[in-house]
PDB file of C-alpha atoms in Angstrom:
ATOM      1  CA  MET A   1     -14.147 -26.071  78.056  1.00 48.00           C
ATOM      2  CA  ARG A   2     -11.918 -25.573  81.154  1.00 54.00           C
ATOM      3  CA  GLN A   3      -8.607 -26.728  80.288  1.00 53.00           C
ATOM      4  CA  PRO A   4      -6.874 -29.195  82.758  1.00 51.00           C
ATOM      5  CA  VAL A   5      -4.470 -27.602  85.452  1.00 51.00           C
ATOM      6  CA  SER A   6      -2.621 -28.548  88.488  1.00 46.00           C
ATOM      7  CA  ILE A   7      -3.947 -26.731  91.094  1.00 50.00           C
ATOM      8  CA  ASN A   8      -7.007 -28.360  92.856  1.00 49.00           C
ATOM      9  CA  GLY A   9      -9.759 -27.319  90.479  1.00 56.00           C
ATOM     10  CA  ILE A  10     -10.115 -23.233  90.753  1.00 58.00           C
ATOM     11  CA  LEU A  11     -11.654 -21.503  93.050  1.00 68.00           C
ATOM     12  CA  LYS A  12     -13.814 -18.511  92.615  1.00 77.00           C
ATOM     13  CA  VAL A  13     -12.002 -16.157  94.510  1.00 81.00           C
ATOM     14  CA  ARG A  14      -9.616 -17.243  92.565  1.00 80.00           C
ATOM     15  CA  ARG A  15     -10.386 -16.412  89.170  1.00 82.00           C
ATOM     16  CA  LEU A  16     -11.133 -12.581  90.948  1.00 86.00           C
ATOM     17  CA  THR A  17      -8.116 -12.500  91.841  1.00 88.00           C
ATOM     18  CA  ILE A  18      -5.811 -13.527  89.127  1.00 88.00           C
ATOM     19  CA  ILE A  19      -8.012 -12.138  86.184  1.00 91.00           C
ATOM     20  CA  PRO A  20      -7.495  -8.670  87.270  1.00 93.00           C
ATOM     21  CA  LEU A  21      -4.406  -8.941  87.870  1.00 93.00           C
ATOM     22  CA  LEU A  22      -2.939 -10.354  85.352  1.00 93.00           C
ATOM     23  CA  SER A  23      -5.814  -6.941  83.027  1.00 94.00           C
ATOM     24  CA  ALA A  24      -3.196  -4.664  85.358  1.00 94.00           C
ATOM     25  CA  GLY A  25      -0.127  -6.686  85.027  1.00 93.00           C
ATOM     26  CA  GLY A  26      -0.570  -6.265  81.488  1.00 93.00           C
ATOM     27  CA  ALA A  27      -2.278  -3.268  80.803  1.00 93.00           C
ATOM     28  CA  VAL A  28       1.236  -1.391  82.111  1.00 92.00           C
ATOM     29  CA  ILE A  29       3.796  -3.758  80.024  1.00 92.00           C
ATOM     30  CA  PHE A  30       1.051  -2.202  77.430  1.00 89.00           C
ATOM     31  CA  VAL A  31       2.025   1.435  78.774  1.00 88.00           C
ATOM     32  CA  PHE A  32       5.375   0.994  78.550  1.00 88.00           C
ATOM     33  CA  GLU A  33       5.810  -0.617  75.847  1.00 86.00           C
ATOM     34  CA  SER A  34       3.998   2.095  73.923  1.00 82.00           C
ATOM     35  CA  MET A  35       6.746   4.643  74.885  1.00 83.00           C
ATOM     36  CA  ILE A  36       9.632   2.409  73.365  1.00 82.00           C
ATOM     37  CA  PRO A  37      10.161   4.453  69.468  1.00 78.00           C
ATOM     38  CA  GLN A  38       9.567   2.074  67.270  1.00 72.00           C
ATOM     39  CA  PRO A  39      11.432   1.811  64.269  1.00 68.00           C
ATOM     40  CA  LEU A  40      10.507  -0.053  61.731  1.00 67.00           C
ATOM     41  CA  PRO A  41       5.296   0.132  62.470  1.00 62.00           C
ATOM     42  CA  PHE A  42       6.117  -3.782  62.844  1.00 62.00           C
ATOM     43  CA  ALA A  43       8.586  -4.132  65.359  1.00 70.00           C
ATOM     44  CA  LYS A  44       6.413  -4.321  68.429  1.00 78.00           C
ATOM     45  CA  LEU A  45       7.879  -6.863  70.733  1.00 84.00           C
ATOM     46  CA  GLY A  46       4.826  -7.270  71.908  1.00 86.00           C
ATOM     47  CA  LEU A  47       5.549  -8.265  75.986  1.00 90.00           C
ATOM     48  CA  SER A  48       2.233  -7.833  77.023  1.00 90.00           C
ATOM     49  CA  ASN A  49       0.606 -10.801  74.944  1.00 93.00           C
ATOM     50  CA  ILE A  50       2.154 -12.120  77.902  1.00 95.00           C
ATOM     51  CA  ALA A  51      -1.327 -11.881  80.119  1.00 95.00           C
ATOM     52  CA  PRO A  52      -4.120 -13.260  78.053  1.00 96.00           C
ATOM     53  CA  LEU A  53      -0.831 -15.926  77.558  1.00 95.00           C
ATOM     54  CA  ILE A  54      -1.066 -16.882  81.011  1.00 94.00           C
ATOM     55  CA  ALA A  55      -4.217 -16.961  81.188  1.00 94.00           C
ATOM     56  CA  LEU A  56      -4.926 -18.728  78.696  1.00 94.00           C
ATOM     57  CA  TYR A  57      -2.765 -21.478  80.306  1.00 91.00           C
ATOM     58  CA  ILE A  58      -4.542 -20.902  84.184  1.00 88.00           C
ATOM     59  CA  PHE A  59      -7.753 -21.071  82.655  1.00 89.00           C
ATOM     60  CA  GLY A  60      -9.140 -21.177  78.934  1.00 90.00           C
ATOM     61  CA  LEU A  61     -10.848 -19.283  75.764  1.00 94.00           C
ATOM     62  CA  PRO A  62     -12.520 -16.800  77.994  1.00 93.00           C
ATOM     63  CA  GLU A  63     -10.541 -15.356  80.531  1.00 93.00           C
ATOM     64  CA  ALA A  64      -7.532 -15.197  78.072  1.00 95.00           C
ATOM     65  CA  LEU A  65     -10.292 -12.987  76.372  1.00 96.00           C
ATOM     66  CA  ALA A  66     -10.857 -10.837  78.909  1.00 95.00           C
ATOM     67  CA  VAL A  67      -7.125 -10.152  80.448  1.00 96.00           C
ATOM     68  CA  GLY A  68      -6.721 -10.036  76.071  1.00 95.00           C
ATOM     69  CA  TRP A  69      -9.384  -7.072  76.307  1.00 95.00           C
ATOM     70  CA  LEU A  70      -8.697  -5.578  79.335  1.00 94.00           C
ATOM     71  CA  ARG A  71      -5.330  -5.022  78.949  1.00 92.00           C
ATOM     72  CA  ILE A  72      -6.313  -2.639  75.592  1.00 92.00           C
ATOM     73  CA  ILE A  73      -8.626  -0.933  77.283  1.00 94.00           C
ATOM     74  CA  ILE A  74      -7.127   0.393  80.215  1.00 93.00           C
ATOM     75  CA  GLY A  75      -3.447   0.729  78.118  1.00 89.00           C
ATOM     76  CA  GLY A  76      -5.740   2.872  76.137  1.00 89.00           C
ATOM     77  CA  LEU A  77      -7.665   4.705  78.896  1.00 90.00           C
ATOM     78  CA  PHE A  78      -3.727   4.869  79.866  1.00 87.00           C
ATOM     79  CA  SER A  79      -1.758   6.036  76.966  1.00 83.00           C
ATOM     80  CA  GLY A  80      -4.916   8.052  75.982  1.00 84.00           C
ATOM     81  CA  SER A  81      -5.705   5.704  73.054  1.00 82.00           C
ATOM     82  CA  LEU A  82      -8.197   4.988  73.320  1.00 86.00           C
ATOM     83  CA  PHE A  83     -10.663   4.409  70.343  1.00 87.00           C
ATOM     84  CA  SER A  84      -8.121   5.639  68.150  1.00 85.00           C
ATOM     85  CA  PRO A  85      -6.879   3.975  65.044  1.00 83.00           C
ATOM     86  CA  ALA A  86      -4.352   2.251  66.937  1.00 83.00           C
ATOM     87  CA  PHE A  87      -6.710   0.525  69.968  1.00 90.00           C
ATOM     88  CA  ILE A  88      -8.883  -0.859  67.838  1.00 91.00           C
ATOM     89  CA  LEU A  89      -5.682  -2.742  65.303  1.00 89.00           C
ATOM     90  CA  GLY A  90      -4.978  -3.805  69.258  1.00 90.00           C
ATOM     91  CA  PHE A  91      -8.190  -4.927  69.912  1.00 93.00           C
ATOM     92  CA  SER A  92      -9.006  -6.363  67.648  1.00 94.00           C
ATOM     93  CA  GLY A  93      -5.095  -8.216  67.195  1.00 94.00           C
ATOM     94  CA  SER A  94      -5.439  -9.142  70.634  1.00 95.00           C
ATOM     95  CA  GLY A  95      -9.107 -10.954  69.589  1.00 96.00           C
ATOM     96  CA  ALA A  96      -7.201 -13.197  67.061  1.00 97.00           C
ATOM     97  CA  ALA A  97      -4.042 -14.143  69.079  1.00 96.00           C
ATOM     98  CA  VAL A  98      -5.892 -15.521  72.026  1.00 97.00           C
ATOM     99  CA  LEU A  99      -7.975 -16.756  69.614  1.00 97.00           C
ATOM    100  CA  THR A 100      -4.888 -18.575  67.325  1.00 96.00           C
ATOM    101  CA  MET A 101      -2.880 -19.785  70.912  1.00 96.00           C
ATOM    102  CA  TYR A 102      -5.760 -21.295  71.798  1.00 96.00           C
ATOM    103  CA  ALA A 103      -5.811 -23.081  68.838  1.00 95.00           C
ATOM    104  CA  GLY A 104      -2.459 -24.289  69.235  1.00 94.00           C
ATOM    105  CA  LEU A 105      -3.486 -25.113  72.481  1.00 93.00           C
ATOM    106  CA  LEU A 106      -6.344 -27.355  71.511  1.00 92.00           C
ATOM    107  CA  LEU A 107      -3.371 -29.246  69.760  1.00 87.00           C
ATOM    108  CA  GLY A 108      -2.453 -30.686  72.469  1.00 80.00           C
ATOM    109  CA  ARG A 109      -0.030 -29.298  75.204  1.00 83.00           C
ATOM    110  CA  GLU A 110       2.348 -32.138  74.870  1.00 83.00           C
ATOM    111  CA  ARG A 111       3.208 -31.325  71.288  1.00 88.00           C
ATOM    112  CA  LEU A 112       3.303 -26.906  71.679  1.00 92.00           C
ATOM    113  CA  SER A 113       5.403 -25.687  74.692  1.00 93.00           C
ATOM    114  CA  PRO A 114       4.244 -22.356  75.234  1.00 93.00           C
ATOM    115  CA  VAL A 115       6.747 -20.653  72.889  1.00 95.00           C
ATOM    116  CA  GLY A 116       5.066 -23.033  69.263  1.00 95.00           C
ATOM    117  CA  VAL A 117       0.959 -20.946  71.258  1.00 95.00           C
ATOM    118  CA  SER A 118       2.872 -17.929  71.613  1.00 96.00           C
ATOM    119  CA  VAL A 119       4.030 -18.183  67.663  1.00 95.00           C
ATOM    120  CA  LEU A 120       0.852 -18.148  66.606  1.00 95.00           C
ATOM    121  CA  GLY A 121      -0.724 -15.625  68.949  1.00 96.00           C
ATOM    122  CA  ALA A 122       1.914 -13.409  66.991  1.00 95.00           C
ATOM    123  CA  ALA A 123       1.026 -14.507  63.383  1.00 95.00           C
ATOM    124  CA  GLY A 124      -2.425 -14.096  64.176  1.00 95.00           C
ATOM    125  CA  HIS A 125      -2.262 -10.536  66.101  1.00 94.00           C
ATOM    126  CA  ASN A 126       0.129  -9.640  63.207  1.00 92.00           C
ATOM    127  CA  ILE A 127      -2.635 -11.378  60.603  1.00 92.00           C
ATOM    128  CA  ALA A 128      -5.913 -10.058  62.091  1.00 93.00           C
ATOM    129  CA  GLN A 129      -4.869  -5.973  62.354  1.00 89.00           C
ATOM    130  CA  VAL A 130      -3.467  -6.301  59.077  1.00 87.00           C
ATOM    131  CA  ILE A 131      -6.841  -7.750  57.583  1.00 89.00           C
ATOM    132  CA  THR A 132      -8.669  -5.008  60.096  1.00 89.00           C
ATOM    133  CA  ALA A 133      -6.482  -1.653  58.998  1.00 84.00           C
ATOM    134  CA  GLY A 134      -6.783  -2.783  55.442  1.00 81.00           C
ATOM    135  CA  LEU A 135     -10.683  -3.039  55.694  1.00 83.00           C
ATOM    136  CA  LEU A 136     -11.163   0.038  58.261  1.00 81.00           C
ATOM    137  CA  PHE A 137      -8.623   2.149  58.057  1.00 72.00           C
ATOM    138  CA  VAL A 138      -6.486   1.493  54.568  1.00 63.00           C
ATOM    139  CA  GLY A 139      -9.333   0.337  52.283  1.00 56.00           C
ATOM    140  CA  HIS A 140      -6.056  -0.750  49.968  1.00 58.00           C
ATOM    141  CA  HIS A 141      -4.799  -4.163  49.139  1.00 60.00           C
ATOM    142  CA  ALA A 142      -1.204  -2.526  48.989  1.00 59.00           C
ATOM    143  CA  LEU A 143      -1.288  -2.884  52.986  1.00 69.00           C
ATOM    144  CA  TRP A 144      -0.496  -7.010  52.122  1.00 72.00           C
ATOM    145  CA  ASN A 145       2.792  -5.671  51.048  1.00 75.00           C
ATOM    146  CA  ILE A 146       4.296  -5.361  54.666  1.00 80.00           C
ATOM    147  CA  LEU A 147       2.636  -8.808  56.403  1.00 86.00           C
ATOM    148  CA  PRO A 148       5.646 -10.662  55.858  1.00 89.00           C
ATOM    149  CA  PHE A 149       8.328  -8.472  57.027  1.00 87.00           C
ATOM    150  CA  MET A 150       6.024  -8.110  59.896  1.00 89.00           C
ATOM    151  CA  LEU A 151       5.012 -12.113  60.094  1.00 92.00           C
ATOM    152  CA  LEU A 152       9.246 -12.891  59.717  1.00 92.00           C
ATOM    153  CA  PHE A 153       8.954 -10.515  63.267  1.00 90.00           C
ATOM    154  CA  ALA A 154       6.607 -12.466  64.591  1.00 92.00           C
ATOM    155  CA  ALA A 155       8.205 -15.245  64.819  1.00 94.00           C
ATOM    156  CA  PHE A 156      11.236 -14.048  66.817  1.00 93.00           C
ATOM    157  CA  THR A 157       8.983 -11.553  69.372  1.00 93.00           C
ATOM    158  CA  GLY A 158       6.673 -14.586  70.112  1.00 95.00           C
ATOM    159  CA  ALA A 159       9.344 -16.754  70.412  1.00 95.00           C
ATOM    160  CA  PHE A 160      10.296 -14.889  73.033  1.00 94.00           C
ATOM    161  CA  VAL A 161       7.487 -13.368  74.441  1.00 95.00           C
ATOM    162  CA  GLY A 162       6.998 -17.140  74.771  1.00 95.00           C
ATOM    163  CA  ILE A 163       9.343 -18.099  77.002  1.00 95.00           C
ATOM    164  CA  ILE A 164       9.622 -15.427  79.448  1.00 95.00           C
ATOM    165  CA  ALA A 165       5.429 -16.950  79.684  1.00 94.00           C
ATOM    166  CA  TRP A 166       6.503 -20.126  80.151  1.00 94.00           C
ATOM    167  CA  GLU A 167       8.921 -19.231  82.601  1.00 93.00           C
ATOM    168  CA  ILE A 168       6.162 -17.164  84.872  1.00 92.00           C
ATOM    169  CA  LEU A 169       4.182 -19.876  84.107  1.00 91.00           C
ATOM    170  CA  GLU A 170       6.822 -22.627  85.848  1.00 90.00           C
ATOM    171  CA  ARG A 171       7.457 -19.984  88.486  1.00 90.00           C
ATOM    172  CA  MET A 172       4.101 -19.802  89.695  1.00 84.00           C
ATOM    173  CA  LYS A 173       3.886 -23.435  89.850  1.00 75.00           C
ATOM    174  CA  LEU A 174       1.030 -23.726  87.326  1.00 67.00           C
ATOM    175  CA  ILE A 175       2.028 -25.922  84.881  1.00 65.00           C
ATOM    176  CA  ASP A 176       4.194 -28.892  84.858  1.00 58.00           C
TER     177      ASP A 176
ATOM    178  CA  MET B   1      17.758 -20.749  77.334  1.00 73.00           C
ATOM    179  CA  ASP B   2      16.834 -24.115  79.659  1.00 85.00           C
ATOM    180  CA  LYS B   3      13.408 -23.302  77.759  1.00 86.00           C
ATOM    181  CA  ILE B   4      15.523 -22.950  74.519  1.00 88.00           C
ATOM    182  CA  ARG B   5      16.681 -27.216  74.702  1.00 88.00           C
ATOM    183  CA  ARG B   6      12.906 -28.088  75.906  1.00 89.00           C
ATOM    184  CA  MET B   7      11.640 -26.646  72.649  1.00 90.00           C
ATOM    185  CA  LYS B   8       9.481 -29.195  70.655  1.00 88.00           C
ATOM    186  CA  LYS B   9      10.114 -29.876  67.267  1.00 91.00           C
ATOM    187  CA  PRO B  10       5.948 -28.388  66.840  1.00 91.00           C
ATOM    188  CA  ASP B  11       7.593 -25.439  68.588  1.00 93.00           C
ATOM    189  CA  TRP B  12      10.629 -24.861  66.166  1.00 94.00           C
ATOM    190  CA  ALA B  13       8.807 -26.439  63.282  1.00 93.00           C
ATOM    191  CA  LEU B  14       5.837 -22.687  63.466  1.00 93.00           C
ATOM    192  CA  MET B  15       8.763 -20.938  63.748  1.00 94.00           C
ATOM    193  CA  ILE B  16      10.649 -21.894  60.413  1.00 95.00           C
ATOM    194  CA  GLY B  17       7.990 -22.598  59.125  1.00 95.00           C
ATOM    195  CA  LEU B  18       6.580 -18.629  59.833  1.00 95.00           C
ATOM    196  CA  ILE B  19      10.501 -17.240  58.764  1.00 95.00           C
ATOM    197  CA  LEU B  20       9.766 -19.386  55.219  1.00 95.00           C
ATOM    198  CA  LEU B  21       6.435 -18.385  54.661  1.00 94.00           C
ATOM    199  CA  SER B  22       7.866 -14.498  55.409  1.00 93.00           C
ATOM    200  CA  LEU B  23      10.633 -15.299  53.579  1.00 93.00           C
ATOM    201  CA  THR B  24       8.756 -16.606  50.189  1.00 92.00           C
ATOM    202  CA  LEU B  25       6.147 -13.741  50.575  1.00 88.00           C
ATOM    203  CA  MET B  26       9.562 -11.079  50.244  1.00 87.00           C
ATOM    204  CA  GLY B  27      10.966 -12.578  47.320  1.00 87.00           C
ATOM    205  CA  TRP B  28       7.325 -13.169  45.433  1.00 83.00           C
ATOM    206  CA  ASN B  29       6.739  -9.238  46.159  1.00 74.00           C
ATOM    207  CA  LEU B  30      10.820  -8.628  44.672  1.00 77.00           C
ATOM    208  CA  THR B  31       8.965 -10.457  41.158  1.00 78.00           C
ATOM    209  CA  ARG B  32       7.258  -8.214  40.377  1.00 74.00           C
ATOM    210  CA  PRO B  33       7.441  -6.288  36.881  1.00 77.00           C
ATOM    211  CA  GLN B  34       8.209  -2.757  37.253  1.00 77.00           C
ATOM    212  CA  GLY B  35       4.926  -0.666  37.174  1.00 72.00           C
ATOM    213  CA  GLY B  36       4.199   2.462  35.017  1.00 80.00           C
ATOM    214  CA  GLN B  37       2.251   4.470  37.047  1.00 87.00           C
ATOM    215  CA  ALA B  38       1.470   5.603  40.718  1.00 89.00           C
ATOM    216  CA  VAL B  39      -2.067   5.436  42.269  1.00 89.00           C
ATOM    217  CA  VAL B  40      -2.524   8.151  44.793  1.00 91.00           C
ATOM    218  CA  LEU B  41      -5.200   7.194  47.220  1.00 89.00           C
ATOM    219  CA  LEU B  42      -6.965   9.640  50.169  1.00 89.00           C
ATOM    220  CA  GLY B  43      -8.157   6.905  52.261  1.00 83.00           C
ATOM    221  CA  SER B  44     -10.141   5.441  49.332  1.00 80.00           C
ATOM    222  CA  SER B  45     -10.251   7.412  47.414  1.00 86.00           C
ATOM    223  CA  VAL B  46      -8.054   8.024  44.183  1.00 88.00           C
ATOM    224  CA  LEU B  47      -6.851  11.449  44.366  1.00 87.00           C
ATOM    225  CA  ARG B  48      -4.801  11.184  41.371  1.00 86.00           C
ATOM    226  CA  ILE B  49      -2.491   8.866  39.528  1.00 89.00           C
ATOM    227  CA  ILE B  50       0.825   9.199  37.928  1.00 90.00           C
ATOM    228  CA  ASP B  51       2.672   8.847  35.001  1.00 88.00           C
ATOM    229  CA  LEU B  52       6.158   7.266  36.664  1.00 88.00           C
ATOM    230  CA  SER B  53       7.882   7.896  33.150  1.00 86.00           C
ATOM    231  CA  ILE B  54       8.435  10.952  33.362  1.00 87.00           C
ATOM    232  CA  ASP B  55      10.821  13.236  36.336  1.00 89.00           C
ATOM    233  CA  SER B  56       9.120  15.172  38.355  1.00 90.00           C
ATOM    234  CA  VAL B  57       8.485  16.134  41.712  1.00 92.00           C
ATOM    235  CA  TYR B  58       4.651  16.068  43.229  1.00 92.00           C
ATOM    236  CA  ILE B  59       2.769  17.708  46.714  1.00 92.00           C
ATOM    237  CA  ILE B  60      -0.694  16.493  47.764  1.00 90.00           C
ATOM    238  CA  GLN B  61      -2.193  17.435  49.742  1.00 90.00           C
ATOM    239  CA  GLY B  62      -3.235  14.824  53.051  1.00 88.00           C
ATOM    240  CA  LYS B  63      -4.836  14.322  56.069  1.00 88.00           C
ATOM    241  CA  ILE B  64      -2.570  16.337  58.163  1.00 89.00           C
ATOM    242  CA  SER B  65       0.610  17.979  55.764  1.00 89.00           C
ATOM    243  CA  PRO B  66       1.126  18.176  53.251  1.00 91.00           C
ATOM    244  CA  VAL B  67       3.529  15.633  51.624  1.00 92.00           C
ATOM    245  CA  THR B  68       6.407  15.509  48.563  1.00 92.00           C
ATOM    246  CA  LEU B  69       6.250  13.133  46.708  1.00 93.00           C
ATOM    247  CA  ALA B  70       9.363  12.681  43.797  1.00 92.00           C
ATOM    248  CA  VAL B  71       9.417  10.902  40.725  1.00 92.00           C
ATOM    249  CA  LYS B  72      12.877   9.721  39.427  1.00 89.00           C
ATOM    250  CA  CYS B  73      14.100   6.865  37.099  1.00 86.00           C
ATOM    251  CA  ASN B  74      10.518   5.051  36.859  1.00 86.00           C
ATOM    252  CA  SER B  75      10.939   4.760  41.149  1.00 89.00           C
ATOM    253  CA  ILE B  76       8.224   7.207  42.696  1.00 92.00           C
ATOM    254  CA  SER B  77       9.462   7.794  46.564  1.00 92.00           C
ATOM    255  CA  VAL B  78       7.862  10.538  49.622  1.00 93.00           C
ATOM    256  CA  ILE B  79      10.338  12.875  49.993  1.00 91.00           C
ATOM    257  CA  GLU B  80       8.581  15.351  52.447  1.00 90.00           C
ATOM    258  CA  SER B  81       5.236  14.694  54.655  1.00 89.00           C
ATOM    259  CA  ASP B  82       5.156  16.642  58.395  1.00 88.00           C
ATOM    260  CA  CYS B  83       3.926  13.078  59.947  1.00 85.00           C
ATOM    261  CA  PRO B  84       5.264  12.296  63.214  1.00 84.00           C
ATOM    262  CA  LEU B  85       7.544   9.177  61.957  1.00 81.00           C
ATOM    263  CA  LYS B  86       8.213   9.409  58.645  1.00 85.00           C
ATOM    264  CA  LEU B  87       7.731   6.160  57.815  1.00 83.00           C
ATOM    265  CA  CYS B  88       6.887   7.246  54.585  1.00 87.00           C
ATOM    266  CA  VAL B  89      10.082   8.256  53.210  1.00 89.00           C
ATOM    267  CA  HIS B  90      11.583   6.040  55.073  1.00 87.00           C
ATOM    268  CA  ARG B  91      10.458   3.461  53.447  1.00 85.00           C
ATOM    269  CA  GLY B  92      12.316   5.055  49.901  1.00 87.00           C
ATOM    270  CA  ALA B  93      11.712   4.629  47.086  1.00 89.00           C
ATOM    271  CA  VAL B  94       8.960   2.147  44.819  1.00 88.00           C
ATOM    272  CA  LYS B  95       8.716   1.048  41.252  1.00 85.00           C
ATOM    273  CA  ARG B  96       7.185  -2.762  41.321  1.00 84.00           C
ATOM    274  CA  THR B  97       3.784  -3.112  41.003  1.00 82.00           C
ATOM    275  CA  GLY B  98       1.701  -3.320  43.908  1.00 77.00           C
ATOM    276  CA  GLU B  99       4.727  -2.074  45.455  1.00 81.00           C
ATOM    277  CA  SER B 100       3.460   0.779  47.874  1.00 84.00           C
ATOM    278  CA  ILE B 101       3.978   3.721  50.528  1.00 88.00           C
ATOM    279  CA  ILE B 102       2.019   4.082  52.641  1.00 86.00           C
ATOM    280  CA  CYS B 103       0.882   7.226  55.373  1.00 87.00           C
ATOM    281  CA  LEU B 104      -1.099   6.664  58.118  1.00 85.00           C
ATOM    282  CA  PRO B 105      -1.197   9.944  60.034  1.00 87.00           C
ATOM    283  CA  ASN B 106      -1.643  11.593  56.713  1.00 89.00           C
ATOM    284  CA  ASN B 107      -4.373   8.783  55.049  1.00 89.00           C
ATOM    285  CA  LEU B 108      -2.182   8.333  51.846  1.00 89.00           C
ATOM    286  CA  ALA B 109      -0.989   5.883  50.249  1.00 89.00           C
ATOM    287  CA  VAL B 110       0.804   4.822  47.199  1.00 89.00           C
ATOM    288  CA  TYR B 111       0.875   2.142  45.032  1.00 85.00           C
ATOM    289  CA  ILE B 112       2.873   1.231  41.473  1.00 87.00           C
ATOM    290  CA  LYS B 113      -0.569  -0.115  39.005  1.00 82.00           C
ATOM    291  CA  LYS B 114       0.976  -2.258  36.060  1.00 76.00           C
ATOM    292  CA  GLY B 115       0.022  -0.941  32.498  1.00 70.00           C
ATOM    293  CA  LYS B 116       1.296   1.844  30.793  1.00 68.00           C
ATOM    294  CA  TYR B 117       0.022   5.445  32.192  1.00 63.00           C
ATOM    295  CA  ARG B 118      -3.454   6.779  29.879  1.00 60.00           C
ATOM    296  CA  GLY B 119      -3.680  10.294  30.424  1.00 54.00           C
ATOM    297  CA  VAL B 120      -6.452  11.939  33.358  1.00 53.00           C
ATOM    298  CA  ASP B 121      -9.233  10.238  31.733  1.00 50.00           C
ATOM    299  CA  ALA B 122      -7.987   6.984  32.530  1.00 50.00           C
ATOM    300  CA  ALA B 123      -8.332   8.005  36.261  1.00 50.00           C
ATOM    301  CA  ALA B 124     -11.526   9.651  36.475  1.00 50.00           C
ATOM    302  CA  GLY B 125     -12.940   6.974  34.544  1.00 43.00           C
TER     303      GLY B 125
END
């Protein structure tokens, strides 16, 4: 299931170093982002999604899931929101984002650039969050009304995140 | 900027598709009819049902603070709440069926239900 990469094979050491590096980077962005005041509940950039997106391109699905969830756990630990509702929402959202991004990647690298993959991930993230919030916390369909606004935002924030991740991937010379 | 130029057609299609989808959903929400009653939920249990045809002010005890609801001209809004972000207050007035105001810190949700207000007994049943 591993994605082909331009570097020749993936050394175990390389995996052992890059995965924590990406998780740590993601966690730092995650914590910094939670310090930015949010004017609206859905207006979040989701910059920390760069980390799992890069992991998905370098390695594959399991590593991307690990990076995605590690950054939420570490970030939650630092921002003091571990196991709070926001943490659970982030956890489910991150998992869904990685899965939808993986689905996007399966469509083919020649069809979809990291920008498209990231937009898919952002949309998956928001949909999963609304479903989780509806199931666990609000228990009501009224929450669905917020979804269009979240998706509208996701189209732009997802593209922004995708452009940054693409730039990083190219500068790291990990994809052509 | 170089990345934007190098984005492929499916990338644009995805972005534009997502924007159109969200706009359609928003537009669809606007076409909904006005509802006659507001249901106030604390968690997932119905706290009370409010008749929107009578202008009034209600104070409801949320999880962390009392929440003041105001009914005016068939619409309802949260005018006061002690939650940190005050998203429920900024949400403004709602009046269409299915529209809602949610205050997560207070675990409170108000949504509009269609049909005429049928009294307290209807709420119990």
